[in-house]
Every structure is written in C-alpha cells, then in structure tokens.
Amino acid sequence: MKEQNSIPVTKVERSVRFVTTGAKVGVNYLKHFSKKLVNPELSKDELNEDNASDIYQALSQLKGSALKIAQMLSMDKNILPKAYSDQFSQAQYSAPPLSGPLIIRTFTKYFGKTPEKIYDSFNLKSTHAASIGQVHQAWLKDKKLAVKIQYPGVGDSISSDLKMIKPFAFRLLGMSEAELTVYIKEVEEKLLEETDYELEVRRSQYFAKECAHLQNLVFPEYYPELSSKRIITMDWIEGMHLKEYLETNPSQAERNRIGQALWDFYNFQQHELREVHADPHPGNFLITPEGKLGIIDFGCIKELPDNFYYPFFAFVNNPFEDRHRTIDYFKQLHMIFDDDSPEMVEFYYQSYREMIGLFARPFVQKVFDFSKPDFFNELFFLGEKVSKMREFKQARGAKDFIYVNRTNFGLYNILNDLGATVRTDTYKPHLLQENA
C-alpha cells in the first residue's frame, strides 16, 4: 500500500478536504439522478459504491476521528449499505500508512532521539495502519516488540473533525439532530481518551492483570519507560487477524474455543469490573498459533455507572415480569419521559420490550449458536422498522447506550463471523437485591 508523506493537520486544511469530498459526493448524486431519468429502475448500488470510495479515500488521508467514525460504522453490518461497510472496514487494520520521515519526527518530538537509538532495531515500514495510529516492529535485548505510533495532529483535531463530519453522519445514520448531538459528544469524549497513550498503557496493564485468570486469552506486556503520550511499546504477539484465521478453515471446536474466550472476556468485564473494552472490531484481536485470543488494544474503555448498569441488565435476567418496575427502569434510562402521554408510554413500553427481548436472547439461554442467521435477520428487520418510526426521531436513552450497544453488538457480529457456539451463563449480570 502506498505510504502517506503528510497529514492535513490544520483546521483549514482538513475542512478543505471535507468540502472537496462533499463536492464529489454531490457530483455522484447528479450522475445517479441523470441515469435514473433514462432508467427509472436503476438501483443505488453504483451510487453507494462511488460515494463510499470517495468518502473513504478522504477519511483515510485525514485519519484520526474522521476515520475512526468510519471504522465504528463498519462494525454494524445493518446500519449502512454494504458498499459503505465494505469500504469503511479497511479502517480496522489496513489504512494507508505514514512514511518513515514522519515516524522519525514523532520519536524525536517525544523522546528527543530517533527510534534506532531507542531499540536495537526498528522497522520503519509499518505492519498495520488503522484510524488513530500504526504499528511497527522493533527488537530490544532479544525481545520482539510492537510499537504503536499515533498519527500527528490526531488529538488536536477531534472536536473540529467531528463538527465537519456531522453532515455525512446525519445522512448516513438517519439520526435526528438531537440524537446525533448526543452521539457525537459521547464519541468525542472517548476519542480524546483514545489519543492519550499514557492512559492506554495504564488501562492495558490493569485489564491484563484483572483478566489474567480467563482461559485462552493472551495479553502483551507493556513498557511505560519506552512509551509516551503518542507512542506505546509492548510485546509483539504472533497471530492472525480474524479474516486471515477464518481463511485457514478452522474446525468448529476451534471456532467455539475462540468465541468462548471472547464472550468470557467481555462479560467478565461488564459484570465484574463494570468497565469494558468498548472497541470490539476485528483489528484489535489476534488468534495465536496456539489457538488463543490475543487482545492488543485498550484505547477505548467504557465505564458502566450503577444508575445505568442495574436498570439495563435487570431486563436480561428478569425480562419484563413486572410492568410497573419495567416502566420505572425505562424512565431511569431516559427511554420513557415523565411527560409522555399514556398512549406514548404504552407504545414505547411495547417497542422497548421487543428490542431488549431480542438483544437479551443470547443471555437468557445457557448456550447460544451465533452462526444461525435468524437472530441477525431479526435484528436487521427490527432496526429497519424502528428507523422508519417517527416516534424514534426524538432522542431517547442514556448516553451510556452508545458504547454499551456498540460493544455488545460488535461482540455479536464477531461471534457470528466466527460461527461460534458459546456458553453464555459463565458471567451473569448482577442485580440489586430488590430485583433478585
């Protein structure tokens, strides 16, 4: 893949790139409607392909929060047309890498020396490039290391980038203005955390220690003395990303073992630590030659406050047996408001029962087969139905839903890709005593 020699870092440079891309998208629409005059049956497939390609090319050059949004959207197979999800999924581990001189400049800025003076050897050619940074291989005292380097200007451009990407997100996501504002604010807070690599090292060490007892998981060792606010040094983990792993045609038993490790990893965090690795895209995992799951990125962590955790997970173990209590939980989670009319309360009560009942289905069965398409088809059709309801154009739901939903549906999607069957009763939600 061709290396990138520079990144637009100023607000003006980046806004020009957004405006230029917007103009290209506009031209694509004009072409589409011109063709549709001749052929009224013309589908949007070609339009989506052209727009997805133009938008991704622009975002991959800008990197940072703009590309991260594309990566996040690619994880939900139901939210975008296939052309967009296919293009945006490249942001998970194969974005255009930065050139050697930019890498050397970053080391000089944060360590006062070039990488060759820090490590015994350092490969200037990256092995993986994603939305926030890229990974290089290095050696020090017979240890093979992975060195993650953040793209220049990423942390400083988050707020302005998200404002500029808002029109694209508005059209692609179909959210109301109020919903999009809440979404963007929560994403901004998490992206600011993701660009703080010193925070990521501390979190990585904490989660590796807390999850060390879980079976079939591998975590790298981290080296704070060789890390900085924009550089992380950790052990190199040998392994394949999910797509490569599946191409080896692993047995069902192997798929189930990896799937179980993934399920336990996430649900132990949610229910025992009350904070969770909230970036479950395939680029953050490796399957080792020993058949274990390597976890290589803890940049995005979502804490689960009690006033969200207890009412939300109450539905999983005790799905809607008490109407009055269920409505009270919905109000605690800002899904139903005090000034809603009785008719609105009934509508949302029934709608949320359907949504959460479907979401919770893997939790209420001791064993769940994620390979079967029926469950995911139901999720897709329910999402389609809800997106067309005017009642859901109003922003509802605590902001915590954004990353909790992203985490769990991302987990479901990876398990579906694996075709795994897992035991789902290994780590159960905790309930308040009054709910038990």
Short mmCIF file of C-alpha atoms in Angstrom, two decimals:
data_model
loop_
_atom_site.label_atom_id
_atom_site.label_comp_id
_atom_site.label_asym_id
_atom_site.label_seq_id
_atom_site.Cartn_x
_atom_site.Cartn_y
_atom_site.Cartn_z
CA MET A 1 0.00 0.00 0.00
CA LYS A 2 1.28 3.47 -0.89
CA GLU A 3 2.70 5.38 2.07
CA GLN A 4 1.39 8.79 3.10
CA ASN A 5 4.03 11.52 3.36
CA SER A 6 1.90 14.10 5.17
CA ILE A 7 -1.38 14.55 7.02
CA PRO A 8 -3.54 17.69 6.87
CA VAL A 9 -3.32 18.95 10.46
CA THR A 10 -4.71 22.48 10.47
CA LYS A 11 -8.45 23.12 10.67
CA VAL A 12 -8.34 24.89 7.28
CA GLU A 13 -6.50 22.02 5.54
CA ARG A 14 -8.88 19.44 6.95
CA SER A 15 -12.02 21.45 6.23
CA VAL A 16 -10.92 21.88 2.61
CA ARG A 17 -10.63 18.09 2.32
CA PHE A 18 -14.14 17.66 3.74
CA VAL A 19 -15.59 20.27 1.39
CA THR A 20 -13.87 18.71 -1.63
CA THR A 21 -15.24 15.29 -0.69
CA GLY A 22 -18.71 16.74 -0.23
CA ALA A 23 -18.50 18.18 -3.74
CA LYS A 24 -17.53 14.76 -5.15
CA VAL A 25 -20.48 13.16 -3.40
CA GLY A 26 -22.74 15.85 -4.87
CA VAL A 27 -21.47 15.09 -8.36
CA ASN A 28 -22.10 11.38 -7.78
CA TYR A 29 -25.72 12.15 -6.90
CA LEU A 30 -26.13 14.27 -10.04
CA LYS A 31 -24.77 11.41 -12.17
CA HIS A 32 -27.10 8.96 -10.47
CA PHE A 33 -30.23 11.05 -10.97
CA SER A 34 -29.28 11.74 -14.60
CA LYS A 35 -29.02 8.00 -15.24
CA LYS A 36 -32.25 7.39 -13.37
CA LEU A 37 -34.11 9.66 -15.80
CA VAL A 38 -33.15 7.22 -18.54
CA ASN A 39 -33.58 4.09 -16.42
CA PRO A 40 -36.16 4.56 -13.61
CA GLU A 41 -35.39 1.06 -12.30
CA LEU A 42 -31.76 1.94 -11.62
CA SER A 43 -30.67 0.90 -8.10
CA LYS A 44 -28.43 2.89 -5.76
CA ASP A 45 -25.67 0.27 -5.87
CA GLU A 46 -23.36 2.22 -8.17
CA LEU A 47 -24.06 5.48 -6.29
CA ASN A 48 -23.23 3.83 -2.97
CA GLU A 49 -20.02 2.33 -4.41
CA ASP A 50 -18.84 5.71 -5.74
CA ASN A 51 -19.75 7.63 -2.59
CA ALA A 52 -18.25 5.02 -0.27
CA SER A 53 -14.98 5.03 -2.22
CA ASP A 54 -14.71 8.84 -2.33
CA ILE A 55 -15.57 9.27 1.35
CA TYR A 56 -13.21 6.52 2.50
CA GLN A 57 -10.31 7.86 0.41
CA ALA A 58 -10.74 11.28 2.02
CA LEU A 59 -11.08 9.92 5.55
CA SER A 60 -8.09 7.61 5.16
CA GLN A 61 -5.92 10.59 4.25
CA LEU A 62 -7.24 12.64 7.18
CA LYS A 63 -7.02 9.74 9.66
CA GLY A 64 -7.93 10.40 13.29
CA SER A 65 -11.51 10.83 14.47
CA ALA A 66 -12.89 11.07 10.94
CA LEU A 67 -11.51 7.63 10.05
CA LYS A 68 -12.45 6.26 13.48
CA ILE A 69 -16.12 7.08 12.84
CA ALA A 70 -15.89 5.12 9.57
CA GLN A 71 -14.35 2.20 11.44
CA MET A 72 -17.13 2.27 14.04
CA LEU A 73 -19.84 2.35 11.39
CA SER A 74 -18.28 -0.59 9.53
CA MET A 75 -18.74 -2.82 12.58
CA ASP A 76 -22.53 -2.70 12.39
CA LYS A 77 -23.49 -4.69 9.33
CA ASN A 78 -27.05 -3.38 9.43
CA ILE A 79 -26.54 0.36 9.74
CA LEU A 80 -25.04 1.13 6.31
CA PRO A 81 -25.37 -0.11 2.74
CA LYS A 82 -22.88 -2.92 2.05
CA ALA A 83 -20.69 -0.70 -0.17
CA TYR A 84 -20.01 1.61 2.77
CA SER A 85 -19.39 -1.12 5.34
CA ASP A 86 -17.03 -2.91 2.94
CA GLN A 87 -15.00 0.25 2.27
CA PHE A 88 -15.00 1.51 5.86
CA SER A 89 -13.94 -1.87 7.26
CA GLN A 90 -10.48 -1.19 5.79
CA ALA A 91 -10.01 1.29 8.62
CA GLN A 92 -9.87 -1.63 11.04
CA TYR A 93 -6.34 -2.64 10.06
CA SER A 94 -5.34 -1.56 6.56
CA ALA A 95 -5.44 2.23 6.27
CA PRO A 96 -2.65 3.93 4.24
CA PRO A 97 0.47 4.07 6.49
CA LEU A 98 2.65 7.08 7.22
CA SER A 99 6.11 7.36 5.68
CA GLY A 100 9.37 6.85 7.56
CA PRO A 101 10.32 10.55 7.94
CA LEU A 102 7.05 11.30 9.75
CA ILE A 103 7.69 8.40 12.13
CA ILE A 104 11.21 9.62 12.92
CA ARG A 105 9.87 13.12 13.52
CA THR A 106 7.34 11.77 16.06
CA PHE A 107 10.07 9.91 18.00
CA THR A 108 12.32 12.94 18.01
CA LYS A 109 9.49 15.09 19.36
CA TYR A 110 8.59 12.79 22.27
CA PHE A 111 11.93 11.11 23.11
CA GLY A 112 14.47 13.56 21.75
CA LYS A 113 16.06 10.76 19.70
CA THR A 114 15.36 8.58 16.67
CA PRO A 115 13.94 5.05 17.09
CA GLU A 116 17.30 3.49 16.11
CA LYS A 117 18.77 4.99 19.30
CA ILE A 118 15.99 3.55 21.47
CA TYR A 119 15.68 0.00 20.14
CA ASP A 120 18.33 -2.43 18.89
CA SER A 121 16.47 -2.46 15.58
CA PHE A 122 13.34 -0.72 14.29
CA ASN A 123 11.44 -1.36 11.06
CA LEU A 124 10.34 1.95 9.53
CA LYS A 125 7.80 0.13 7.39
CA SER A 126 4.59 -0.37 9.39
CA THR A 127 2.93 -3.76 9.75
CA HIS A 128 -0.58 -2.41 10.40
CA ALA A 129 -2.16 1.02 9.99
CA ALA A 130 -5.59 1.92 11.38
CA SER A 131 -7.55 5.05 12.25
CA ILE A 132 -5.60 6.54 15.18
CA GLY A 133 -2.13 5.09 14.69
CA GLN A 134 0.04 2.45 13.08
CA VAL A 135 2.22 -0.39 14.37
CA HIS A 136 5.90 -1.04 13.74
CA GLN A 137 8.10 -3.98 14.65
CA ALA A 138 11.19 -3.49 16.82
CA TRP A 139 13.73 -5.55 18.76
CA LEU A 140 15.36 -4.83 22.12
CA LYS A 141 17.50 -7.26 24.12
CA ASP A 142 16.20 -10.28 22.21
CA LYS A 143 12.58 -9.19 22.70
CA LYS A 144 10.34 -8.71 19.70
CA LEU A 145 8.25 -5.58 20.25
CA ALA A 146 5.22 -3.88 18.75
CA VAL A 147 5.49 -0.09 18.69
CA LYS A 148 2.25 1.83 18.16
CA ILE A 149 2.68 5.38 16.92
CA GLN A 150 -0.12 7.92 16.82
CA TYR A 151 -0.66 9.99 13.70
CA PRO A 152 0.42 13.66 14.03
CA GLY A 153 -2.34 16.10 14.93
CA VAL A 154 -4.98 13.43 15.70
CA GLY A 155 -5.60 14.51 19.28
CA ASP A 156 -5.81 18.20 18.39
CA SER A 157 -8.32 17.82 15.55
CA ILE A 158 -11.00 15.67 17.19
CA SER A 159 -13.52 18.37 18.03
CA SER A 160 -13.29 20.22 14.70
CA ASP A 161 -13.31 16.95 12.72
CA LEU A 162 -16.49 15.74 14.37
CA LYS A 163 -18.23 19.02 13.58
CA MET A 164 -17.25 18.67 9.93
CA ILE A 165 -18.24 15.01 9.70
CA LYS A 166 -21.67 15.72 11.18
CA PRO A 167 -23.40 16.28 7.79
CA PHE A 168 -22.05 12.95 6.47
CA ALA A 169 -23.09 11.13 9.65
CA PHE A 170 -26.52 12.80 9.59
CA ARG A 171 -27.22 11.46 6.12
CA LEU A 172 -25.68 8.01 6.66
CA LEU A 173 -27.15 7.30 10.10
CA GLY A 174 -30.57 8.87 9.64
CA MET A 175 -30.50 10.19 13.23
CA SER A 176 -32.37 13.22 14.47
CA GLU A 177 -30.33 16.34 15.21
CA ALA A 178 -30.69 15.79 18.96
CA GLU A 179 -29.62 12.13 18.73
CA LEU A 180 -26.63 13.00 16.59
CA THR A 181 -25.51 15.71 19.04
CA VAL A 182 -25.54 13.23 21.95
CA TYR A 183 -23.78 10.60 19.81
CA ILE A 184 -21.05 12.99 18.69
CA LYS A 185 -20.42 14.27 22.23
CA GLU A 186 -20.00 10.76 23.65
CA VAL A 187 -17.74 9.77 20.74
CA GLU A 188 -15.65 12.92 21.25
CA GLU A 189 -15.06 12.10 24.93
CA LYS A 190 -13.95 8.57 24.11
CA LEU A 191 -11.73 9.65 21.21
CA LEU A 192 -9.93 12.14 23.46
CA GLU A 193 -9.19 9.24 25.80
CA GLU A 194 -8.04 7.03 22.92
CA THR A 195 -5.43 9.57 21.87
CA ASP A 196 -3.87 9.57 25.36
CA TYR A 197 -1.44 6.68 25.03
CA GLU A 198 -0.15 7.05 28.60
CA LEU A 199 -3.70 6.41 29.80
CA GLU A 200 -3.96 3.44 27.44
CA VAL A 201 -0.80 1.85 28.88
CA ARG A 202 -2.17 2.13 32.43
CA ARG A 203 -5.51 0.68 31.38
CA SER A 204 -3.87 -2.10 29.40
CA GLN A 205 -1.80 -3.19 32.40
CA TYR A 206 -4.87 -3.09 34.65
CA PHE A 207 -7.11 -5.14 32.35
CA ALA A 208 -4.35 -7.65 31.57
CA LYS A 209 -3.92 -8.24 35.32
CA GLU A 210 -7.66 -8.44 36.08
CA CYS A 211 -8.40 -10.78 33.16
CA ALA A 212 -5.32 -12.99 33.55
CA HIS A 213 -7.36 -15.88 35.00
CA LEU A 214 -9.64 -16.14 31.95
CA GLN A 215 -8.93 -19.14 29.73
CA ASN A 216 -7.44 -18.94 26.22
CA LEU A 217 -6.56 -15.24 26.38
CA VAL A 218 -3.14 -13.65 25.80
CA PHE A 219 -2.09 -10.10 26.67
CA PRO A 220 1.18 -8.36 25.76
CA GLU A 221 3.48 -6.88 28.37
CA TYR A 222 3.66 -3.08 28.19
CA TYR A 223 6.73 -0.89 28.71
CA PRO A 224 5.90 2.56 30.17
CA GLU A 225 9.58 3.60 30.03
CA LEU A 226 9.51 3.11 26.24
CA SER A 227 6.12 4.77 25.82
CA SER A 228 4.86 8.35 25.78
CA LYS A 229 1.67 10.31 25.19
CA ARG A 230 1.76 9.38 21.48
CA ILE A 231 3.87 6.16 21.42
CA ILE A 232 3.27 2.74 23.03
CA THR A 233 5.80 -0.09 23.24
CA MET A 234 4.54 -3.59 24.05
CA ASP A 235 5.43 -7.21 23.38
CA TRP A 236 4.80 -8.48 19.89
CA ILE A 237 2.09 -11.16 19.77
CA GLU A 238 2.32 -13.58 16.86
CA GLY A 239 -1.03 -14.32 15.30
CA MET A 240 -3.60 -13.79 12.59
CA HIS A 241 -6.46 -11.33 12.40
CA LEU A 242 -9.92 -12.84 12.25
CA LYS A 243 -10.25 -12.65 8.47
CA GLU A 244 -6.92 -14.45 7.95
CA TYR A 245 -7.78 -17.00 10.63
CA LEU A 246 -11.11 -17.89 9.03
CA GLU A 247 -9.38 -18.40 5.68
CA THR A 248 -7.48 -21.33 7.28
CA ASN A 249 -10.83 -23.11 7.70
CA PRO A 250 -10.56 -23.80 11.45
CA SER A 251 -12.64 -26.58 12.97
CA GLN A 252 -15.90 -25.87 14.78
CA ALA A 253 -14.23 -26.75 18.07
CA GLU A 254 -11.52 -24.15 17.42
CA ARG A 255 -14.10 -21.51 16.48
CA ASN A 256 -16.06 -22.26 19.63
CA ARG A 257 -12.94 -22.01 21.80
CA ILE A 258 -12.07 -18.55 20.44
CA GLY A 259 -15.71 -17.49 20.67
CA GLN A 260 -15.95 -18.61 24.29
CA ALA A 261 -12.78 -16.72 25.18
CA LEU A 262 -14.23 -13.58 23.56
CA TRP A 263 -17.60 -13.96 25.31
CA ASP A 264 -15.98 -14.50 28.72
CA PHE A 265 -13.57 -11.60 28.18
CA TYR A 266 -16.39 -9.15 27.54
CA ASN A 267 -18.90 -10.37 30.10
CA PHE A 268 -16.37 -10.69 32.90
CA GLN A 269 -15.51 -7.02 32.32
CA GLN A 270 -19.13 -5.86 32.09
CA HIS A 271 -20.38 -7.70 35.17
CA GLU A 272 -17.33 -7.98 37.43
CA LEU A 273 -15.21 -4.92 36.60
CA ARG A 274 -18.07 -2.63 35.50
CA GLU A 275 -15.89 -1.21 32.76
CA VAL A 276 -15.33 -2.76 29.39
CA HIS A 277 -13.12 -2.78 26.30
CA ALA A 278 -15.55 -0.87 24.07
CA ASP A 279 -13.84 -1.25 20.70
CA PRO A 280 -14.66 -4.80 19.55
CA HIS A 281 -13.54 -4.60 15.95
CA PRO A 282 -11.52 -7.46 14.43
CA GLY A 283 -8.34 -5.39 14.15
CA ASN A 284 -7.97 -5.40 17.94
CA PHE A 285 -7.66 -9.19 18.20
CA LEU A 286 -5.20 -11.85 17.07
CA ILE A 287 -5.56 -15.62 17.05
CA THR A 288 -2.21 -17.07 18.10
CA PRO A 289 -0.59 -20.23 16.67
CA GLU A 290 -1.57 -21.96 19.94
CA GLY A 291 -5.24 -21.18 19.25
CA LYS A 292 -5.61 -18.46 21.86
CA LEU A 293 -7.10 -14.97 21.56
CA GLY A 294 -4.64 -12.08 21.80
CA ILE A 295 -6.02 -8.70 22.97
CA ILE A 296 -3.84 -5.87 21.66
CA ASP A 297 -5.68 -2.58 22.19
CA PHE A 298 -7.28 -0.98 25.27
CA GLY A 299 -7.62 2.55 23.97
CA CYS A 300 -11.41 2.72 24.28
CA ILE A 301 -12.86 1.82 27.68
CA LYS A 302 -16.46 2.38 28.74
CA GLU A 303 -17.32 2.57 32.43
CA LEU A 304 -20.77 1.30 33.43
CA PRO A 305 -22.21 3.50 36.20
CA ASP A 306 -24.63 1.90 38.65
CA ASN A 307 -27.54 4.08 37.53
CA PHE A 308 -27.17 2.58 34.05
CA TYR A 309 -25.90 -0.92 34.78
CA TYR A 310 -28.60 -2.09 37.20
CA PRO A 311 -31.73 -0.99 35.30
CA PHE A 312 -30.27 -2.07 31.94
CA PHE A 313 -29.14 -5.57 32.89
CA ALA A 314 -32.21 -6.16 35.07
CA PHE A 315 -34.03 -6.96 31.83
CA VAL A 316 -31.60 -9.74 30.97
CA ASN A 317 -32.32 -11.95 34.00
CA ASN A 318 -35.90 -10.86 34.62
CA PRO A 319 -37.41 -9.82 31.30
CA PHE A 320 -40.43 -7.61 31.94
CA GLU A 321 -42.25 -9.69 34.56
CA ASP A 322 -43.33 -6.56 36.41
CA ARG A 323 -44.80 -3.86 34.13
CA HIS A 324 -44.63 -1.08 36.73
CA ARG A 325 -40.99 -1.80 37.58
CA THR A 326 -40.08 -2.15 33.91
CA ILE A 327 -41.51 1.29 33.10
CA ASP A 328 -39.63 2.71 36.08
CA TYR A 329 -36.39 1.25 34.68
CA PHE A 330 -37.17 2.73 31.26
CA LYS A 331 -37.55 6.14 32.92
CA GLN A 332 -34.25 5.74 34.78
CA LEU A 333 -32.62 5.03 31.42
CA HIS A 334 -34.33 8.07 29.78
CA MET A 335 -36.19 5.80 27.39
CA ILE A 336 -39.59 6.97 28.66
CA PHE A 337 -40.16 10.51 29.94
CA ASP A 338 -42.42 11.68 32.77
CA ASP A 339 -44.38 13.94 30.43
CA ASP A 340 -45.13 11.17 27.90
CA SER A 341 -48.85 10.58 27.40
CA PRO A 342 -50.32 7.21 28.46
CA GLU A 343 -50.51 6.27 24.76
CA MET A 344 -46.84 7.12 24.27
CA VAL A 345 -45.85 5.21 27.40
CA GLU A 346 -47.67 2.13 26.09
CA PHE A 347 -46.08 2.47 22.65
CA TYR A 348 -42.54 2.77 24.00
CA TYR A 349 -43.12 0.07 26.61
CA GLN A 350 -44.12 -2.43 23.93
CA SER A 351 -41.39 -1.30 21.48
CA TYR A 352 -38.59 -1.49 24.04
CA ARG A 353 -39.80 -4.87 25.26
CA GLU A 354 -39.40 -6.15 21.72
CA MET A 355 -35.97 -4.56 21.24
CA ILE A 356 -34.45 -5.59 24.56
CA GLY A 357 -36.03 -9.02 24.42
CA LEU A 358 -34.24 -9.60 21.13
CA PHE A 359 -30.95 -8.14 22.37
CA ALA A 360 -31.08 -10.28 25.53
CA ARG A 361 -31.81 -13.55 23.75
CA PRO A 362 -28.18 -14.82 23.95
CA PHE A 363 -28.11 -14.05 27.68
CA VAL A 364 -31.27 -15.95 28.62
CA GLN A 365 -30.12 -19.21 27.02
CA LYS A 366 -27.33 -21.23 28.58
CA VAL A 367 -25.85 -21.94 25.14
CA PHE A 368 -26.23 -19.77 22.04
CA ASP A 369 -25.34 -20.55 18.43
CA PHE A 370 -24.21 -17.31 16.79
CA SER A 371 -23.79 -18.94 13.39
CA LYS A 372 -27.52 -19.10 12.67
CA PRO A 373 -28.72 -16.17 10.53
CA ASP A 374 -32.24 -15.96 12.01
CA PHE A 375 -31.17 -13.94 15.04
CA PHE A 376 -29.25 -11.41 12.95
CA ASN A 377 -32.04 -11.17 10.39
CA GLU A 378 -34.43 -10.30 13.20
CA LEU A 379 -32.01 -7.63 14.45
CA PHE A 380 -31.77 -6.18 10.95
CA PHE A 381 -35.51 -6.10 10.30
CA LEU A 382 -36.27 -4.65 13.71
CA GLY A 383 -33.66 -1.95 13.14
CA GLU A 384 -35.20 -1.17 9.75
CA LYS A 385 -38.67 -0.93 11.29
CA VAL A 386 -37.58 1.32 14.14
CA SER A 387 -35.62 3.65 11.84
CA LYS A 388 -38.85 4.45 9.96
CA MET A 389 -40.93 5.23 13.05
CA ARG A 390 -41.46 8.93 13.67
CA GLU A 391 -41.68 8.21 17.43
CA PHE A 392 -37.96 7.39 17.43
CA LYS A 393 -36.89 10.61 15.73
CA GLN A 394 -36.81 12.13 19.22
CA ALA A 395 -33.58 11.45 21.12
CA ARG A 396 -34.18 8.86 23.84
CA GLY A 397 -31.95 6.73 26.00
CA ALA A 398 -29.00 7.43 28.32
CA LYS A 399 -25.76 8.31 26.55
CA ASP A 400 -24.25 5.13 28.00
CA PHE A 401 -26.24 3.14 25.43
CA ILE A 402 -23.99 4.38 22.63
CA TYR A 403 -20.89 2.43 23.65
CA VAL A 404 -22.64 -0.38 25.52
CA ASN A 405 -24.73 -1.19 22.45
CA ARG A 406 -21.68 -0.81 20.22
CA THR A 407 -19.74 -3.20 22.46
CA ASN A 408 -22.37 -5.93 22.65
CA PHE A 409 -23.48 -5.80 19.03
CA GLY A 410 -19.82 -5.71 17.98
CA LEU A 411 -19.29 -8.83 20.09
CA TYR A 412 -22.33 -10.49 18.49
CA ASN A 413 -21.04 -9.69 14.99
CA ILE A 414 -17.58 -11.15 15.63
CA LEU A 415 -19.15 -14.30 17.10
CA ASN A 416 -21.35 -14.50 14.02
CA ASP A 417 -18.29 -14.19 11.74
CA LEU A 418 -16.65 -16.97 13.76
CA GLY A 419 -19.79 -19.10 13.52
CA ALA A 420 -19.25 -19.88 17.20
CA THR A 421 -21.49 -21.61 19.71
CA VAL A 422 -20.76 -20.43 23.26
CA ARG A 423 -21.93 -20.91 26.83
CA THR A 424 -23.47 -17.60 27.81
CA ASP A 425 -24.03 -18.33 31.52
CA THR A 426 -20.37 -18.09 32.55
CA TYR A 427 -20.62 -14.47 33.79
CA LYS A 428 -24.12 -13.32 34.66
CA PRO A 429 -25.41 -9.80 35.31
CA HIS A 430 -25.61 -8.69 38.94
CA LEU A 431 -28.98 -7.45 40.19
CA LEU A 432 -29.94 -5.16 43.02
CA GLN A 433 -31.34 -7.11 45.97
CA GLU A 434 -34.86 -5.83 45.29
CA ASN A 435 -34.67 -7.33 41.78
CA ALA A 436 -33.41 -10.74 42.80
#
